Coordinates of N, CA and C in Angstrom, one line a residue:
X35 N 166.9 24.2 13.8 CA 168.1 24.7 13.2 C 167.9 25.2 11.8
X36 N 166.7 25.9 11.5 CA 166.5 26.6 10.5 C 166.8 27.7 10.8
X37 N 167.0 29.2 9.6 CA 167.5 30.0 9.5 C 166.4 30.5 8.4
X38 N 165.8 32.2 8.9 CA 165.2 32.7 7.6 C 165.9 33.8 7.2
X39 N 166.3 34.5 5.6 CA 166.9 35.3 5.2 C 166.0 36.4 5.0
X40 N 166.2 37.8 4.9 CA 165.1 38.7 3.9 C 166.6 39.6 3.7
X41 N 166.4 40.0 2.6 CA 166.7 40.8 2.1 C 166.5 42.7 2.4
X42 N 165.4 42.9 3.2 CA 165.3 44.1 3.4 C 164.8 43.2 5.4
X43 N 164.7 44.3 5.9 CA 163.7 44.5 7.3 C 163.4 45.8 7.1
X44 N 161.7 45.9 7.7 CA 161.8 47.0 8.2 C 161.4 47.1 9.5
X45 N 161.6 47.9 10.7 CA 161.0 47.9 12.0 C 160.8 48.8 12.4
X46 N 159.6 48.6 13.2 CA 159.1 50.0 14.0 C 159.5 49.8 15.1
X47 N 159.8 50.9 15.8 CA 159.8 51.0 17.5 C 158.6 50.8 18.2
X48 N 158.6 50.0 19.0 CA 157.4 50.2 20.4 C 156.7 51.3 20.7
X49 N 156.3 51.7 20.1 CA 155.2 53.2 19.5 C 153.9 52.8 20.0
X50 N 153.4 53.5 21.2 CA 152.0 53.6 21.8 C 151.4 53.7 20.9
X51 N 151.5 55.1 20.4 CA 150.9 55.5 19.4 C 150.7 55.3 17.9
X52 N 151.5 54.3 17.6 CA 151.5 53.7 16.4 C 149.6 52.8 16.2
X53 N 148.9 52.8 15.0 CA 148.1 52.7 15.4 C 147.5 51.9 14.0
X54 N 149.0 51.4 12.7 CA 148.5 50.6 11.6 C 149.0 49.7 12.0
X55 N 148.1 48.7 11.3 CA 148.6 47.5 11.6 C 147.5 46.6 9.8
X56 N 148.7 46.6 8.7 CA 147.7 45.9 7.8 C 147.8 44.4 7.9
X57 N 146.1 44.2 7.6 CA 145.4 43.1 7.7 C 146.2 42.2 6.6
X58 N 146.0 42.7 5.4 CA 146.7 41.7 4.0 C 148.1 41.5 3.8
X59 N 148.6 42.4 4.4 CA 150.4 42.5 4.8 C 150.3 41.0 5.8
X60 N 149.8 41.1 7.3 CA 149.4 40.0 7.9 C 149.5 38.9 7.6
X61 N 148.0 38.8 6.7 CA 147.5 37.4 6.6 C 148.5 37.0 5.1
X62 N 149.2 37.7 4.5 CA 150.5 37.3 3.6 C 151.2 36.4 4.7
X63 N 151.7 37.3 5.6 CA 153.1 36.7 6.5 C 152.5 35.4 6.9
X64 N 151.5 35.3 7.6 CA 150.9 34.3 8.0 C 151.2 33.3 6.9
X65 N 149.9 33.3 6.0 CA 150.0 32.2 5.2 C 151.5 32.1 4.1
X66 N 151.9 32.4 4.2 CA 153.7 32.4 3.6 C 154.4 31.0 4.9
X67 N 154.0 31.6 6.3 CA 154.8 30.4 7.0 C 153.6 29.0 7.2
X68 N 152.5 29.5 7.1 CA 151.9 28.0 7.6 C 151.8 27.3 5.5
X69 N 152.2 27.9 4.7 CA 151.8 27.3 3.6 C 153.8 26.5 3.5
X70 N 154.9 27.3 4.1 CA 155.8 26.1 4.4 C 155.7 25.4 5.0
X71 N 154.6 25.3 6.1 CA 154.6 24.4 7.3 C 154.1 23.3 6.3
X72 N 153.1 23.4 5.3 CA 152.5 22.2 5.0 C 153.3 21.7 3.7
X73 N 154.0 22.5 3.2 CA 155.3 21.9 1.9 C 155.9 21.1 2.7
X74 N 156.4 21.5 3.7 CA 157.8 20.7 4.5 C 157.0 19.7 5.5
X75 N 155.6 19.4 5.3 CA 155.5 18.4 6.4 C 155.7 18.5 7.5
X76 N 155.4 19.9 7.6 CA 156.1 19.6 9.5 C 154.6 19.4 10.8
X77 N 155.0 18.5 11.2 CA 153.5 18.4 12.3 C 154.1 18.7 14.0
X78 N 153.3 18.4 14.4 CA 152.8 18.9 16.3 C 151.9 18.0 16.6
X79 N 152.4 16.9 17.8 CA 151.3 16.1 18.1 C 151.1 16.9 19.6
X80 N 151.6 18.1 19.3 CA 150.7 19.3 21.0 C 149.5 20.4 20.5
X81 N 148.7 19.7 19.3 CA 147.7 20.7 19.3 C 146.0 20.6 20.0
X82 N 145.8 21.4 20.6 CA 144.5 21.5 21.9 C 144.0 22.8 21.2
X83 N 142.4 22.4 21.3 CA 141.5 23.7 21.7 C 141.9 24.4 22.1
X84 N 142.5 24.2 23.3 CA 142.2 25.5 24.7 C 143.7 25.3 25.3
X85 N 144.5 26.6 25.4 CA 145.8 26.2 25.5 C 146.1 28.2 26.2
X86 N 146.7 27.7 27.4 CA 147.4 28.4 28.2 C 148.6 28.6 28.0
X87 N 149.4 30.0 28.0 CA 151.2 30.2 27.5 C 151.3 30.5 29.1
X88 N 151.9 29.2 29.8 CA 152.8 30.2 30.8 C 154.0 30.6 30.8
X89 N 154.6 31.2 32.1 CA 155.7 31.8 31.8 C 156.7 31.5 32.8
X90 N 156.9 29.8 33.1 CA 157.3 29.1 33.7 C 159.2 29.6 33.7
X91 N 159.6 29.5 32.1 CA 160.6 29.9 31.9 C 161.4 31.2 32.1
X92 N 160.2 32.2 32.1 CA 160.9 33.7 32.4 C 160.8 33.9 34.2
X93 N 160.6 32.8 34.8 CA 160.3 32.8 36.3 C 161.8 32.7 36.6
X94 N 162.2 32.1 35.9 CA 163.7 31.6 36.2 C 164.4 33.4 35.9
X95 N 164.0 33.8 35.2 CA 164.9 35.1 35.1 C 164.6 35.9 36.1
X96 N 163.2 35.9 36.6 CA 162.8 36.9 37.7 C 162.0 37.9 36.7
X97 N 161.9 38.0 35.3 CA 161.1 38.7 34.3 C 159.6 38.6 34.8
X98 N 159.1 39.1 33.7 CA 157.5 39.4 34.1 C 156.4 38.0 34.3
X99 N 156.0 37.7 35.2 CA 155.5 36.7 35.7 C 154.0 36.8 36.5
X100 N 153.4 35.5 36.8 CA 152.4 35.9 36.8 C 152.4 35.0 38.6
X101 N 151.9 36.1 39.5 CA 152.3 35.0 41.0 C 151.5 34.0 41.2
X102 N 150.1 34.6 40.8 CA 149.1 32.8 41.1 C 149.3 31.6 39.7
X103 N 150.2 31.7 39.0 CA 150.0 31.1 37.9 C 149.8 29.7 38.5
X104 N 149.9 29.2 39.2 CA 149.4 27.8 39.9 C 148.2 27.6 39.8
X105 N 147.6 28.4 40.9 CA 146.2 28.4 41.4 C 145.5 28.6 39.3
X106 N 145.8 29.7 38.6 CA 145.0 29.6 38.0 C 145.1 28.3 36.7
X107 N 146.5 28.0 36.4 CA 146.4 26.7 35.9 C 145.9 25.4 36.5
X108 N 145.7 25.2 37.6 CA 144.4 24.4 38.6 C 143.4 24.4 37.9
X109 N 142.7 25.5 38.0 CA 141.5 26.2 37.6 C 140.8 25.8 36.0
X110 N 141.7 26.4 35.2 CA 141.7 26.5 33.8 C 142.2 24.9 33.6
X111 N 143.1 24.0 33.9 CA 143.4 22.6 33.4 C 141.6 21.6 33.8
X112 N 140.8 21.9 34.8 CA 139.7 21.6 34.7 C 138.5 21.8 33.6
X113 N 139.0 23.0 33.0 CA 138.0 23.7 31.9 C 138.6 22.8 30.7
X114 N 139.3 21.6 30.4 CA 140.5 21.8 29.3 C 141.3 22.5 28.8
X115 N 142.1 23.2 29.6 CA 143.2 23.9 28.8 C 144.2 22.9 28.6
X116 N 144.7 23.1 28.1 CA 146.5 22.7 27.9 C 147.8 23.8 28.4
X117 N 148.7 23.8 29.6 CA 149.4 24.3 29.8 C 150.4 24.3 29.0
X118 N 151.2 25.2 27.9 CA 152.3 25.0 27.6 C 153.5 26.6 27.9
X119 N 154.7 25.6 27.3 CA 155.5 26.8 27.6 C 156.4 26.9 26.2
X120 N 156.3 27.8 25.5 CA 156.3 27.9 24.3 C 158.0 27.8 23.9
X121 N 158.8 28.1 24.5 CA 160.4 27.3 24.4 C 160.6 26.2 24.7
X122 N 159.8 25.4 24.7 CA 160.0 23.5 24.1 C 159.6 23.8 22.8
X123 N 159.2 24.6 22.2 CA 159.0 24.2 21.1 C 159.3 25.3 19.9
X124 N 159.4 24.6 18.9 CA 160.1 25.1 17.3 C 158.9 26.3 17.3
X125 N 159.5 27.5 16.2 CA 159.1 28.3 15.6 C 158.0 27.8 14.7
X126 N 157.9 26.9 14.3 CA 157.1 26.0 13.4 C 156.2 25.7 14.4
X127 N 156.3 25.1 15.4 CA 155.1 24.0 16.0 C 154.4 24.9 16.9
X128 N 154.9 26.1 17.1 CA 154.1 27.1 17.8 C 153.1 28.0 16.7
X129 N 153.3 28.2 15.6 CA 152.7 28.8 14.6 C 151.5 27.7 14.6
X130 N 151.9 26.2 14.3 CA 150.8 25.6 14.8 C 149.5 25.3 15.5
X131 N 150.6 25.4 16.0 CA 149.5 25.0 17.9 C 148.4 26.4 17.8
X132 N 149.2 27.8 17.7 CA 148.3 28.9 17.7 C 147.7 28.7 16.3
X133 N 147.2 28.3 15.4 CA 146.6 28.0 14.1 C 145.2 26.9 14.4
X134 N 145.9 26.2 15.4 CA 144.9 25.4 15.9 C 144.0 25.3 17.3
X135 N 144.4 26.1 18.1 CA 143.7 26.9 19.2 C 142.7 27.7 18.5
X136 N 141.5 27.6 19.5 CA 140.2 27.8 19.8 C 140.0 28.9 21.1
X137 N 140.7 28.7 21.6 CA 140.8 29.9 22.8 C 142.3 29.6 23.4
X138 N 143.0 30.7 23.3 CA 144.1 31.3 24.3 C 144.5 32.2 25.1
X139 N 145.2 31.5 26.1 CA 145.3 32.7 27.0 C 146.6 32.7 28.1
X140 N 147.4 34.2 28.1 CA 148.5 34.4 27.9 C 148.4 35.7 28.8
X141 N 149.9 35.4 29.8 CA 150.2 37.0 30.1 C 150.8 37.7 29.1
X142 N 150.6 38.7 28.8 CA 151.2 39.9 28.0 C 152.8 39.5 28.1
X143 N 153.2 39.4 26.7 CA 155.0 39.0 26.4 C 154.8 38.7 25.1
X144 N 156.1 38.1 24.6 CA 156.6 38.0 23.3 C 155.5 36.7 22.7
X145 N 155.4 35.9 23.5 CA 154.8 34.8 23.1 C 153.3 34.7 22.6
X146 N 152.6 35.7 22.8 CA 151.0 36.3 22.3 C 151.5 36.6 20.8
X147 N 152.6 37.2 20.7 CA 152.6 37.2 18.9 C 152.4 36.5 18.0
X148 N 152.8 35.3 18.6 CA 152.3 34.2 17.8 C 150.6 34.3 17.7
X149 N 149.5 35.1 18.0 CA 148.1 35.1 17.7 C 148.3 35.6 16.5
X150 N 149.3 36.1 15.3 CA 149.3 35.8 14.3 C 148.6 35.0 13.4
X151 N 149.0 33.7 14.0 CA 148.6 32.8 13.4 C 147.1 32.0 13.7
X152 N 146.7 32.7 14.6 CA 145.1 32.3 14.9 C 144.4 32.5 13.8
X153 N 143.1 31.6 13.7 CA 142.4 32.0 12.9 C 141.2 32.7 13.4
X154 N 140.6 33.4 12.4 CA 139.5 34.3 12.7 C 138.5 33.6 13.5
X155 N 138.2 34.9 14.6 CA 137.1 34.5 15.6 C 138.0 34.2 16.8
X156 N 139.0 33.8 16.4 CA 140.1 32.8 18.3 C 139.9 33.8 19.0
X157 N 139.4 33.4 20.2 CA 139.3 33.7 21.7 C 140.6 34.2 22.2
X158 N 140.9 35.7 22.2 CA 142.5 35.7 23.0 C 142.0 36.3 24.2
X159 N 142.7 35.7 25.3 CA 142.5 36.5 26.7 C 143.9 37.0 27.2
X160 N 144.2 37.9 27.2 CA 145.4 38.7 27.5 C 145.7 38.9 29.3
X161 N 145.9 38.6 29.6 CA 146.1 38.8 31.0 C 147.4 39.7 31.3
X162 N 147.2 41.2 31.4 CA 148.0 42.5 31.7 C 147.6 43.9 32.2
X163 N 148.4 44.4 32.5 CA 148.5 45.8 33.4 C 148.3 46.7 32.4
X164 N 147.4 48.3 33.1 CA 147.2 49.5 32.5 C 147.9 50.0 32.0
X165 N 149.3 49.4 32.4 CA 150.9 50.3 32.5 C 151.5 49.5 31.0
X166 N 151.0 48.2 30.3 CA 151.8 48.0 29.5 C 151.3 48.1 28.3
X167 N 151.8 48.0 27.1 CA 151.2 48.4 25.6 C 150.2 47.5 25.6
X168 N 149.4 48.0 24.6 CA 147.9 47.4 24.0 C 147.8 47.0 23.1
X169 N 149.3 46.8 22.5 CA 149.5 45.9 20.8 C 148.9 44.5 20.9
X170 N 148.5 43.9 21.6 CA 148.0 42.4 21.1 C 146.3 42.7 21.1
X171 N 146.0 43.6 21.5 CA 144.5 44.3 21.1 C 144.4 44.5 20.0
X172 N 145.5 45.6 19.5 CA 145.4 46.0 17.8 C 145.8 44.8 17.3
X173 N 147.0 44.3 17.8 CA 147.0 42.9 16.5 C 145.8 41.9 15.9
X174 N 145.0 42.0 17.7 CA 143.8 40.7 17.5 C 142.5 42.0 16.7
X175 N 142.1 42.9 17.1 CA 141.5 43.8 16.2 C 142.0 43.9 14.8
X176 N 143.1 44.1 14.2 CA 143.6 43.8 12.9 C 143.4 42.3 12.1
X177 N 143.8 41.3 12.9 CA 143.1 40.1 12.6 C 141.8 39.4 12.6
X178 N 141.2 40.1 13.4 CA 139.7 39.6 13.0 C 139.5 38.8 14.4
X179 N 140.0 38.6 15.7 CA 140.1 37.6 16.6 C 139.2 38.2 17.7
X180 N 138.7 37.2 19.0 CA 137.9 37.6 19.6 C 138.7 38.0 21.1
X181 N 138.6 39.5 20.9 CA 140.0 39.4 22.2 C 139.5 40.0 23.4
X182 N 139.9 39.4 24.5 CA 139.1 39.6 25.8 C 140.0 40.2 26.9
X183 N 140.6 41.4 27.5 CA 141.1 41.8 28.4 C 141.4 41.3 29.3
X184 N 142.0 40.8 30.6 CA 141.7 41.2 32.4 C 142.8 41.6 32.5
X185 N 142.9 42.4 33.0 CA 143.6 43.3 34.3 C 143.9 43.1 35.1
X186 N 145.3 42.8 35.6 CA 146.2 42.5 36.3 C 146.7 43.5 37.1
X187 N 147.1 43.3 38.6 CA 147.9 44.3 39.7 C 148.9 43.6 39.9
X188 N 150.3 45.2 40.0 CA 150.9 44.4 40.1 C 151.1 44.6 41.8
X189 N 151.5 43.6 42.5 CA 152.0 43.7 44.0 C 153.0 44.7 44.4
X190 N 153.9 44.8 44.0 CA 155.5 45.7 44.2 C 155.7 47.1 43.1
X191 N 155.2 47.6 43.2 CA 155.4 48.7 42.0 C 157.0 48.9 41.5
X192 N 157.9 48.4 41.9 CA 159.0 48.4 41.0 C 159.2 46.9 40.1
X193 N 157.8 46.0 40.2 CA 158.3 44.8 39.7 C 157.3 44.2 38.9
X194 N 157.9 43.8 37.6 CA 156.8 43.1 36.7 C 156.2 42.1 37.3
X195 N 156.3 41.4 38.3 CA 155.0 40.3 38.8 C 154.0 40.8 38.8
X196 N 153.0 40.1 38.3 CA 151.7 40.6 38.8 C 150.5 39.2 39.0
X197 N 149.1 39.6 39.6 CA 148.3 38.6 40.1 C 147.2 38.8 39.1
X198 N 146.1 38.1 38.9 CA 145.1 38.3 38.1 C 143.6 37.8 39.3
X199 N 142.9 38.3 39.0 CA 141.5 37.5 39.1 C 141.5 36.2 38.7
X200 N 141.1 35.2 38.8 CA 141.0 33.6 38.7 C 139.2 34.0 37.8
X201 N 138.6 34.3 39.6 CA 137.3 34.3 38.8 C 136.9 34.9 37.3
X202 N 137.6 36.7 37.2 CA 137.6 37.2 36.0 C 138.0 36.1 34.6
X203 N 139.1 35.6 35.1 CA 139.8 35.3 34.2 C 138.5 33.7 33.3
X204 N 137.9 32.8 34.2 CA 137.2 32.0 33.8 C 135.6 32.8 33.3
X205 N 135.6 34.0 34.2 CA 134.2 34.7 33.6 C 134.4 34.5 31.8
X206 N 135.8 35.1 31.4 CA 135.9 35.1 29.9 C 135.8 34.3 29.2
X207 N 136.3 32.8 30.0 CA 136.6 32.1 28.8 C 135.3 31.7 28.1

């Protein structure tokens, strides 16, 4: 139930071609929220190495989703991941958790933004289509992160579901 103010915004559009992204602008924004996190005390007893974003919650919408996300959370909870779904949790404790991850991995959506908060070197594995923007590339290339593709099909060409490789997907981690 917090609330942030700014006095200005500025925003860009969803620009393919947009192609800055500053590092020190960044790592300002960054350390500005994790340097409240640690004034205000705020903790997470959900932080793991290895932590998967699913998209359990936008299934309910019928939004962009991933069809074997079963099978490959099987798979990856063997390796140690941690499955989470990032709406249980605060704006705060997600800045966390990604601060404290060691490797993540995430279908392409809102919730990869938070690799913001990764630190240099974090393993991001992006799991997305040819068809959608490549901003979590530049972001993890802007930040210094170690970012790993796979390529996803989708089944229905009028529908954001899509399937991934299992095996690709563990080749990365």
């Amino acid at each position: 139930n917090k609330y942030l103010q700014f006095s200005n915004i500025i925003f860009s559009s969803n620009n393919s071609n947009f192609e800055f992204y500053n590092y020190d602008l960044l790592k300002k924004l960054q350390n500005k929220i994790l340097n409240y996190i640690r004034v205000k005390k705020i903790y997470t007893k959900n932080c793991f190495d290895k932590i998967y974003i699913n998209r359990i919650d936008s299934n309910k919408k019928k939004d962009r989703f991933l069809i074997n996300e079963n099978e490959l959370t099987l798979k990856i909870k063997k390796k140690g991941f941690k499955c989470l779904t990032l709406s249980n949790y605060s704006f705060y404790e997600q800045a966390i958790i990604f601060n404290n991850a060691k490797i993540i991995i995430g279908l392409h959506g809102a919730g990869l933004a938070n690799i913001l908060f990764a630190k240099k070197n974090t393993k991001i594995i992006e799991l997305t289509t040819s068809e959608w923007p490549n901003m979590y590339y530049r972001l993890s290339k802007c930040l210094k992160l170690n970012y790993k593709k796979v390529l996803c099909y989708k089944e229905h060409k009028k529908s954001n579901s899509v399937k991934c490789s299992i095996d690709t997907v563990l080749s990365k981690i």
